[in-house]
Amino acid sequence: MNIALVGVTGYSGQCLYQLLQQHPHVDQIDLYGHGTDNTYDLKENWPLYMNINTKIKPFDVAEILAQDQLIFFATPSGVTAKLALPFVEADFPVIDLSGDYRLATPTQYEAWYHKDSAPQWALAKADYGLAEFNDPTTAYIANPGCYATATLLGLAPLVQQNLIDLDTIIVDAKSGATGSGKQASAGTHFVHVNENLQLYKINQHQHIPEIVRTLKKWNSAVTTIQFNTTLLPIDRGILTTIYATPKQSITTQTLLQDYQQTYQDRPFVNVYPNGVPALKDVIGTNNCNIGVTYNEATNKIMIVTVIDNLLKGAAGQAIQNFNKYFDFPETTALPQTTLTF
Amino acid sequence: MNIALVGVTGYSGQCLYQLLQQHPHVDQIDLYGHGTDNTYDLKENWPLYMNINTKIKPFDVAEILAQDQLIFFATPSGVTAKLALPFVEADFPVIDLSGDYRLATPTQYEAWYHKDSAPQWALAKADYGLAEFNDPTTAYIANPGCYATATLLGLAPLVQQNLIDLDTIIVDAKSGATGSGKQASAGTHFVHVNENLQLYKINQHQHIPEIVRTLKKWNSAVTTIQFNTTLLPIDRGILTTIYATPKQSITTQTLLQDYQQTYQDRPFVNVYPNGVPALKDVIGTNNCNIGVTYNEATNKIMIVTVIDNLLKGAAGQAIQNFNKYFDFPETTALPQTTLTF
Amino acid sequence: MNIALVGVTGYSGQCLYQLLQQHPHVDQIDLYGHGTDNTYDLKENWPLYMNINTKIKPFDVAEILAQDQLIFFATPSGVTAKLALPFVEADFPVIDLSGDYRLATPTQYEAWYHKDSAPQWALAKADYGLAEFNDPTTAYIANPGCYATATLLGLAPLVQQNLIDLDTIIVDAKSGATGSGKQASAGTHFVHVNENLQLYKINQHQHIPEIVRTLKKWNSAVTTIQFNTTLLPIDRGILTTIYATPKQSITTQTLLQDYQQTYQDRPFVNVYPNGVPALKDVIGTNNCNIGVTYNEATNKIMIVTVIDNLLKGAAGQAIQNFNKYFDFPETTALPQTTLTF
Amino acid sequence: MNIALVGVTGYSGQCLYQLLQQHPHVDQIDLYGHGTDNTYDLKENWPLYMNINTKIKPFDVAEILAQDQLIFFATPSGVTAKLALPFVEADFPVIDLSGDYRLATPTQYEAWYHKDSAPQWALAKADYGLAEFNDPTTAYIANPGCYATATLLGLAPLVQQNLIDLDTIIVDAKSGATGSGKQASAGTHFVHVNENLQLYKINQHQHIPEIVRTLKKWNSAVTTIQFNTTLLPIDRGILTTIYATPKQSITTQTLLQDYQQTYQDRPFVNVYPNGVPALKDVIGTNNCNIGVTYNEATNKIMIVTVIDNLLKGAAGQAIQNFNKYFDFPETTALPQTTLTF
């Protein structure tokens, strides 16, 4: 199988490229840049490929349509919207790691992303690929955002089974610095991030609408959620702490059973029988680990979820969607254990 | 003025010793260990004092009563309870950085600390020294816990002015590793903390009861709060993210005014006119910086507070209490600016 | 093929276990502890295995000899010496990650390790398994130390080809904290390591004698080397900066050719055509990347080598030796690319 | 006393501003930018000053000459060269934290800095202010570079007393990320620095010529030195590991005496009686701590020096030079103990 990959130089693109190279059903990976002009060597961006003359070619729709069976977009939000259009039109298989096809309407997209949207007809053709709760029905898979993945997997049993007061949901999410992308700025300077902790995009994070859209599918009574993001002084990983008030009387034990039942056949989701996961428990894997607690004294549920933002939160889930799309075993080429301590 | 300091080898004790050395009203600092046996040199614990023969003497009540005007306890919880008793009995001035005299009853202390409590009569003689809201009225000042300080300064306007539904309070607190103390353990191993994030003492943190006790003084309708702690891969600093639902219609602007009014004469509390503080904004200072937000979409207040856990959260506030007790200017010998970036 | 692994709970043991699970020629991994008493579950030490009832059995020589084709020792130095003896006696295949069989004599071992040595006859049966320069000739492979691997691969061309004044060798080596092992101590406390840098075991590091022993095999004129170790505030990785004065006139270009020639058929060693490697270039791989520079102004060679101390410096090289021993392709089950940025 | 400070927004400038505010002989600090156009508020760059309307004024030579007693330049190399000229001409007191007046000739400056030099006559008027070995004799003090300070204080006894073979000097220096300045770039991105280690400016660091120039003053036989720099994943601090071969027979004890004698009256230099300093021993202070070792087996001296690059390596030494210039006690307003652990 030949696969096209656009945008290999960002963190997610690099990660995706590594995973694709180990995929037993992928014979050839054609690398493309955003632009239409120049060819350059992968090694210019990546010491690892220093000794290898892999070319990144200019973007070429006709070539890709002729030669590949699927295209991955690991391009920035705002770029994919336009680049992907010919493939949407052709119903050619796409897995899109950007946020450009995750929302329902151009209006909503432009309100949260402050960039030009793909047209309505194109958005309508995309499937939101939260792999644990979606079986691909269209050729276009909008791969979920990293925060959205960690939040939705944490909230699914609560919202689907109508266990909580929906207006009490609070998500306090924390992410490592790869989540902010590779662009150098005052905000990604080592000295600004290291030995520090800071909230950002307060009440304005662009993953909020895709979270709410999915929650609404699960439970139409959802309106919105309080969701905040904090930048951690680490390379990778997302931990969400999710709070909610139960609708009726519960115990940690019944709650745990709900989670275990929901995820019993999902190979990448691990519900902890006791306690909550640490972030490092999943780094280097495609797993989402979940801890479930209920505090009788305050009548509050607290759920903790952890993922590797570049794997389950991006490239890993993209491969998982790829596997599902082509009916390969879901875990093909995806790490479930870790070499991290 | 001669001052006694018991427990100089822990993080808070070291910090306190440094601050006391720069205090213009302190002439002599007498260092004592917990034990009654041996004298040893400060330099054994501290490269900084390598060239100085400062002695740490065995604990000696009579000597301290005769020679010093006040005693600081920077000893671990469980140790101070007993050591401090003779001073309580004598109404000798004490500033106690441990948790041993912060709660109302031995029963409560033992439920949260799992250690022997000081007797009821002794607890009754202690004042809870949250410096911004307490003027010393007794000789015994129980210096607040680090988490408690950051949480209470964040909640004060909301709870004192009855602005919120009290059962909606959620405090998501994060702390650097000095907060866990100097003891080596699996949990404080570098590889366990670094590039990681983990919750601990879920719903069981011993600072919860002192927070609730103080909130109740401010507003008798308070029962308890949802409070959780997360260990950060950094040396020092606490950031709390506090959520609550307002009782009546508010705006960010009215909320901000409430905070500004509450703290207008408090030299160490800075309310941000826009946005929220980053943790590094206060490291190396005795400040508590506060950011105030209201999200109309979700009708949730979010308050962010940051402190240096070893200064405002421990040794700094102890000096602040010392200054207040002896009617020195409150800011004497306390850093308000920072050399951190 | 059935494999025994003793000591799965340390960093190297964990890493080795993960690699063995992905090895296509390994059917079963039998886990053993050091002791002879109790059986316990792997999950007690490892959240990753939380849902799996893998047993760690008490050490049982007869069972292993009967049931396995090779035994890995990932036990601490001082422990392996004795545990491994029955296998040495039986000429049963052993790959030993500890330092216990790397030196020539008990006297030397005890001088550097301060522990009881294996007997002389047993030491004599062990092969030093620096994989790039050794083809297994005996059943006992002493897997090299992490620092030794990074140093020897950096020095090999210089010493083998007699290019330098041997008494000018200086190795300034730096290692992440997993190199110090999992034991909690004042020295491994997060606050002691983080935002810090410190030399340790000055002129006394136990890897010095195995380095010198190997260098002497390559060039009998070697006597000893100046070798120092510095603890880095990171999880993993070793970077060595190696200095030496050339014997005769050289250029960076000729030097580079010497290195490229030496390593042209070694799949895990990458010589950089320009500049020197950063540590992260190899994290997560079994590679040793090497940069080569010559400073005309000072007439000094500077070589930089980087490895992942847990892979190429421990478990990875152990698998490499395993592959070589059983004539599997050398790179089987060993990562050569990285998901680290 | 009124003081002008140009360039308060960089790391060194910020640090200098904080120190000057606590200096008992400084009444007023006039802040200037590089440009001649706009006035802006300090708080735009610095959350700490959020509530204070301190102005940064456009650069104005006449105003400064009229109103201030001394000017500090914390401007980048290449900028100071020109800005400082009118003050050199006027023999007005300058302390210059940039590298622009540290070298002897424009040719040399341009070869290492790749920027336009100040003219020869101006360079000739500057004093190199290594505070432990220089008493100001001119109005222009070129404050030493951070690496140069750590290196020269480590080498002084060896070179001044002619104890070593001068062509064996190797300096392996390591620095935290504030040393690279505040400019955002691929090289200062958090993910590029964190959990990493990398050499930079190999054999080309611009501090080499000022080190060599000073060494030559001390011992005319010096030609050049092997000096390399490695970027550490920490905020601040420099550790140098210095190697050299002794000229004649020595012991650690005699070496230690040489160092102790050299530095006995220098309040900021601490020679360790045993072992070597860790980097954190000096963070937050103006100290340079030194450890001295001799390895009999290899006949190599190893010296370790540590400084806080922003204090002793920049703003702290600038204040020390300021104190010396105006005959204030050398330690005025300079921290000698630390709140870091």
PDB file of C-alpha atoms in Angstrom, chain D residues 156-320:
ATOM      1  CA  ALA D 156      44.137  31.872  37.827  1.00  0.00           C
ATOM      2  CA  PRO D 157      46.333  30.057  40.386  1.00  0.00           C
ATOM      3  CA  LEU D 158      47.509  27.499  37.815  1.00  0.00           C
ATOM      4  CA  VAL D 159      48.504  30.062  35.206  1.00  0.00           C
ATOM      5  CA  GLN D 160      49.692  32.876  37.447  1.00  0.00           C
ATOM      6  CA  GLN D 161      51.950  30.556  39.411  1.00  0.00           C
ATOM      7  CA  ASN D 162      53.083  28.674  36.323  1.00  0.00           C
ATOM      8  CA  LEU D 163      52.018  25.299  37.700  1.00  0.00           C
ATOM      9  CA  ILE D 164      50.925  23.598  34.473  1.00  0.00           C
ATOM     10  CA  ASP D 165      51.916  22.744  30.925  1.00  0.00           C
ATOM     11  CA  LEU D 166      50.069  25.560  29.225  1.00  0.00           C
ATOM     12  CA  ASP D 167      49.183  23.631  26.095  1.00  0.00           C
ATOM     13  CA  THR D 168      47.330  20.972  28.094  1.00  0.00           C
ATOM     14  CA  ILE D 169      44.531  23.254  29.260  1.00  0.00           C
ATOM     15  CA  ILE D 170      41.082  21.934  28.387  1.00  0.00           C
ATOM     16  CA  VAL D 171      37.936  23.692  29.565  1.00  0.00           C
ATOM     17  CA  ASP D 172      34.704  21.736  29.278  1.00  0.00           C
ATOM     18  CA  ALA D 173      32.106  24.383  30.180  1.00  0.00           C
ATOM     19  CA  LYS D 174      28.370  23.892  30.604  1.00  0.00           C
ATOM     20  CA  SER D 175      25.722  26.590  30.825  1.00  0.00           C
ATOM     21  CA  GLY D 176      22.003  26.943  31.489  1.00  0.00           C
ATOM     22  CA  ALA D 177      19.689  28.413  28.873  1.00  0.00           C
ATOM     23  CA  THR D 178      19.586  31.998  30.153  1.00  0.00           C
ATOM     24  CA  GLY D 179      23.164  32.137  28.876  1.00  0.00           C
ATOM     25  CA  SER D 180      21.847  32.079  25.318  1.00  0.00           C
ATOM     26  CA  GLY D 181      19.667  35.130  25.839  1.00  0.00           C
ATOM     27  CA  LYS D 182      15.976  35.799  25.563  1.00  0.00           C
ATOM     28  CA  GLN D 183      15.626  35.612  21.782  1.00  0.00           C
ATOM     29  CA  ALA D 184      13.210  32.908  20.637  1.00  0.00           C
ATOM     30  CA  SER D 185      14.732  30.521  18.083  1.00  0.00           C
ATOM     31  CA  ALA D 186      14.721  26.847  17.161  1.00  0.00           C
ATOM     32  CA  GLY D 187      17.719  26.509  19.460  1.00  0.00           C
ATOM     33  CA  THR D 188      16.008  27.948  22.526  1.00  0.00           C
ATOM     34  CA  HIS D 189      12.660  26.150  22.051  1.00  0.00           C
ATOM     35  CA  PHE D 190      11.737  24.253  25.206  1.00  0.00           C
ATOM     36  CA  VAL D 191      11.503  20.902  23.438  1.00  0.00           C
ATOM     37  CA  HIS D 192      14.922  21.400  21.875  1.00  0.00           C
ATOM     38  CA  VAL D 193      16.655  22.101  25.186  1.00  0.00           C
ATOM     39  CA  ASN D 194      14.694  19.972  27.663  1.00  0.00           C
ATOM     40  CA  GLU D 195      15.920  16.396  28.323  1.00  0.00           C
ATOM     41  CA  ASN D 196      18.771  17.164  25.952  1.00  0.00           C
ATOM     42  CA  LEU D 197      22.438  18.132  25.951  1.00  0.00           C
ATOM     43  CA  GLN D 198      24.273  19.691  23.052  1.00  0.00           C
ATOM     44  CA  LEU D 199      27.541  21.401  22.281  1.00  0.00           C
ATOM     45  CA  TYR D 200      27.468  24.674  20.406  1.00  0.00           C
ATOM     46  CA  LYS D 201      29.842  27.173  18.797  1.00  0.00           C
ATOM     47  CA  ILE D 202      32.490  24.472  18.738  1.00  0.00           C
ATOM     48  CA  ASN D 203      35.945  26.097  19.017  1.00  0.00           C
ATOM     49  CA  GLN D 204      34.310  29.390  18.093  1.00  0.00           C
ATOM     50  CA  HIS D 205      32.829  30.758  21.287  1.00  0.00           C
ATOM     51  CA  GLN D 206      33.368  34.502  21.479  1.00  0.00           C
ATOM     52  CA  HIS D 207      34.548  34.302  25.089  1.00  0.00           C
ATOM     53  CA  ILE D 208      37.714  32.459  24.026  1.00  0.00           C
ATOM     54  CA  PRO D 209      39.692  35.598  23.067  1.00  0.00           C
ATOM     55  CA  GLU D 210      38.940  37.459  26.302  1.00  0.00           C
ATOM     56  CA  ILE D 211      39.988  34.387  28.291  1.00  0.00           C
ATOM     57  CA  VAL D 212      43.216  34.062  26.349  1.00  0.00           C
ATOM     58  CA  ARG D 213      43.942  37.802  26.581  1.00  0.00           C
ATOM     59  CA  THR D 214      43.692  37.679  30.365  1.00  0.00           C
ATOM     60  CA  LEU D 215      45.665  34.456  30.692  1.00  0.00           C
ATOM     61  CA  LYS D 216      48.423  36.059  28.629  1.00  0.00           C
ATOM     62  CA  LYS D 217      48.553  39.026  30.975  1.00  0.00           C
ATOM     63  CA  TRP D 218      49.073  36.568  33.792  1.00  0.00           C
ATOM     64  CA  ASN D 219      51.566  34.412  31.928  1.00  0.00           C
ATOM     65  CA  SER D 220      52.958  35.528  28.610  1.00  0.00           C
ATOM     66  CA  ALA D 221      53.673  31.942  27.547  1.00  0.00           C
ATOM     67  CA  VAL D 222      49.972  31.213  27.030  1.00  0.00           C
ATOM     68  CA  THR D 223      48.971  30.944  23.373  1.00  0.00           C
ATOM     69  CA  THR D 224      45.408  29.632  23.276  1.00  0.00           C
ATOM     70  CA  ILE D 225      43.197  27.109  25.063  1.00  0.00           C
ATOM     71  CA  GLN D 226      40.803  24.326  24.159  1.00  0.00           C
ATOM     72  CA  PHE D 227      37.451  25.658  25.339  1.00  0.00           C
ATOM     73  CA  ASN D 228      34.037  24.139  24.683  1.00  0.00           C
ATOM     74  CA  THR D 229      30.515  24.970  25.646  1.00  0.00           C
ATOM     75  CA  THR D 230      27.549  22.696  26.255  1.00  0.00           C
ATOM     76  CA  LEU D 231      23.947  23.807  26.685  1.00  0.00           C
ATOM     77  CA  LEU D 232      22.253  22.408  29.813  1.00  0.00           C
ATOM     78  CA  PRO D 233      18.504  21.847  30.211  1.00  0.00           C
ATOM     79  CA  ILE D 234      18.295  24.255  33.157  1.00  0.00           C
ATOM     80  CA  ASP D 235      17.567  27.952  33.558  1.00  0.00           C
ATOM     81  CA  ARG D 236      20.791  29.255  34.983  1.00  0.00           C
ATOM     82  CA  GLY D 237      24.291  28.467  36.125  1.00  0.00           C
ATOM     83  CA  ILE D 238      27.670  27.656  34.620  1.00  0.00           C
ATOM     84  CA  LEU D 239      29.861  24.748  35.631  1.00  0.00           C
ATOM     85  CA  THR D 240      33.327  24.454  34.159  1.00  0.00           C
ATOM     86  CA  THR D 241      35.432  21.334  34.338  1.00  0.00           C
ATOM     87  CA  ILE D 242      39.020  22.346  33.731  1.00  0.00           C
ATOM     88  CA  TYR D 243      41.791  19.849  32.975  1.00  0.00           C
ATOM     89  CA  ALA D 244      45.536  20.428  32.880  1.00  0.00           C
ATOM     90  CA  THR D 245      48.803  18.541  33.360  1.00  0.00           C
ATOM     91  CA  PRO D 246      51.075  19.832  36.139  1.00  0.00           C
ATOM     92  CA  LYS D 247      54.556  21.032  35.278  1.00  0.00           C
ATOM     93  CA  GLN D 248      56.128  19.434  38.275  1.00  0.00           C
ATOM     94  CA  SER D 249      55.210  17.014  41.010  1.00  0.00           C
ATOM     95  CA  ILE D 250      52.184  18.164  43.030  1.00  0.00           C
ATOM     96  CA  THR D 251      49.549  16.833  45.406  1.00  0.00           C
ATOM     97  CA  THR D 252      45.901  17.729  45.901  1.00  0.00           C
ATOM     98  CA  GLN D 253      46.995  19.274  49.190  1.00  0.00           C
ATOM     99  CA  THR D 254      49.571  21.670  47.733  1.00  0.00           C
ATOM    100  CA  LEU D 255      47.175  22.569  44.963  1.00  0.00           C
ATOM    101  CA  LEU D 256      44.440  23.320  47.460  1.00  0.00           C
ATOM    102  CA  GLN D 257      46.782  25.589  49.391  1.00  0.00           C
ATOM    103  CA  ASP D 258      47.590  27.523  46.222  1.00  0.00           C
ATOM    104  CA  TYR D 259      43.892  28.107  45.610  1.00  0.00           C
ATOM    105  CA  GLN D 260      43.130  28.979  49.205  1.00  0.00           C
ATOM    106  CA  GLN D 261      45.979  31.480  49.279  1.00  0.00           C
ATOM    107  CA  THR D 262      44.952  33.104  46.026  1.00  0.00           C
ATOM    108  CA  TYR D 263      41.378  33.573  47.158  1.00  0.00           C
ATOM    109  CA  GLN D 264      41.727  34.092  50.886  1.00  0.00           C
ATOM    110  CA  ASP D 265      40.667  37.740  50.736  1.00  0.00           C
ATOM    111  CA  ARG D 266      38.088  37.426  47.982  1.00  0.00           C
ATOM    112  CA  PRO D 267      34.677  37.404  49.646  1.00  0.00           C
ATOM    113  CA  PHE D 268      32.863  35.812  46.714  1.00  0.00           C
ATOM    114  CA  VAL D 269      35.227  32.946  45.972  1.00  0.00           C
ATOM    115  CA  ASN D 270      34.883  29.791  48.068  1.00  0.00           C
ATOM    116  CA  VAL D 271      37.491  27.063  47.710  1.00  0.00           C
ATOM    117  CA  TYR D 272      36.126  23.699  48.889  1.00  0.00           C
ATOM    118  CA  PRO D 273      38.326  21.911  51.401  1.00  0.00           C
ATOM    119  CA  ASN D 274      37.014  18.590  50.061  1.00  0.00           C
ATOM    120  CA  GLY D 275      35.288  17.553  46.877  1.00  0.00           C
ATOM    121  CA  VAL D 276      33.836  19.825  44.254  1.00  0.00           C
ATOM    122  CA  PRO D 277      30.849  22.160  44.185  1.00  0.00           C
ATOM    123  CA  ALA D 278      27.472  21.361  42.670  1.00  0.00           C
ATOM    124  CA  LEU D 279      25.959  24.004  40.440  1.00  0.00           C
ATOM    125  CA  LYS D 280      23.083  24.734  42.800  1.00  0.00           C
ATOM    126  CA  ASP D 281      25.526  25.695  45.567  1.00  0.00           C
ATOM    127  CA  VAL D 282      25.821  29.152  44.018  1.00  0.00           C
ATOM    128  CA  ILE D 283      22.533  29.829  42.237  1.00  0.00           C
ATOM    129  CA  GLY D 284      21.084  33.098  43.492  1.00  0.00           C
ATOM    130  CA  THR D 285      24.468  34.326  44.761  1.00  0.00           C
ATOM    131  CA  ASN D 286      27.406  36.303  43.411  1.00  0.00           C
ATOM    132  CA  ASN D 287      29.778  33.521  44.463  1.00  0.00           C
ATOM    133  CA  CYS D 288      32.229  31.463  42.476  1.00  0.00           C
ATOM    134  CA  ASN D 289      32.779  28.139  44.236  1.00  0.00           C
ATOM    135  CA  ILE D 290      35.812  26.063  43.342  1.00  0.00           C
ATOM    136  CA  GLY D 291      36.808  22.433  43.811  1.00  0.00           C
ATOM    137  CA  VAL D 292      40.344  21.224  43.293  1.00  0.00           C
ATOM    138  CA  THR D 293      41.454  17.660  42.505  1.00  0.00           C
ATOM    139  CA  TYR D 294      44.613  15.950  41.363  1.00  0.00           C
ATOM    140  CA  ASN D 295      44.592  12.435  39.940  1.00  0.00           C
ATOM    141  CA  GLU D 296      47.901  10.688  40.614  1.00  0.00           C
ATOM    142  CA  ALA D 297      47.080   7.777  38.325  1.00  0.00           C
ATOM    143  CA  THR D 298      46.770  10.013  35.270  1.00  0.00           C
ATOM    144  CA  ASN D 299      48.827  12.984  36.452  1.00  0.00           C
ATOM    145  CA  LYS D 300      45.954  15.321  35.653  1.00  0.00           C
ATOM    146  CA  ILE D 301      44.597  18.272  37.581  1.00  0.00           C
ATOM    147  CA  MET D 302      40.830  18.744  37.454  1.00  0.00           C
ATOM    148  CA  ILE D 303      39.338  22.019  38.679  1.00  0.00           C
ATOM    149  CA  VAL D 304      35.572  22.555  38.928  1.00  0.00           C
ATOM    150  CA  THR D 305      34.097  26.055  39.151  1.00  0.00           C
ATOM    151  CA  VAL D 306      30.449  27.077  39.431  1.00  0.00           C
ATOM    152  CA  ILE D 307      28.791  30.469  39.130  1.00  0.00           C
ATOM    153  CA  ASP D 308      25.328  31.883  38.592  1.00  0.00           C
ATOM    154  CA  ASN D 309      25.718  33.183  35.035  1.00  0.00           C
ATOM    155  CA  LEU D 310      23.340  36.104  35.623  1.00  0.00           C
ATOM    156  CA  LEU D 311      24.942  37.213  38.888  1.00  0.00           C
ATOM    157  CA  LYS D 312      28.674  36.538  39.113  1.00  0.00           C
ATOM    158  CA  GLY D 313      28.635  35.987  35.344  1.00  0.00           C
ATOM    159  CA  ALA D 314      26.885  39.274  34.529  1.00  0.00           C
ATOM    160  CA  ALA D 315      24.805  41.619  36.709  1.00  0.00           C
ATOM    161  CA  GLY D 316      26.343  40.605  40.031  1.00  0.00           C
ATOM    162  CA  GLN D 317      29.899  41.184  38.911  1.00  0.00           C
ATOM    163  CA  ALA D 318      28.751  44.469  37.348  1.00  0.00           C
ATOM    164  CA  ILE D 319      27.566  45.609  40.783  1.00  0.00           C
ATOM    165  CA  GLN D 320      30.811  44.315  42.292  1.00  0.00           C
TER     166      GLN D 320
END
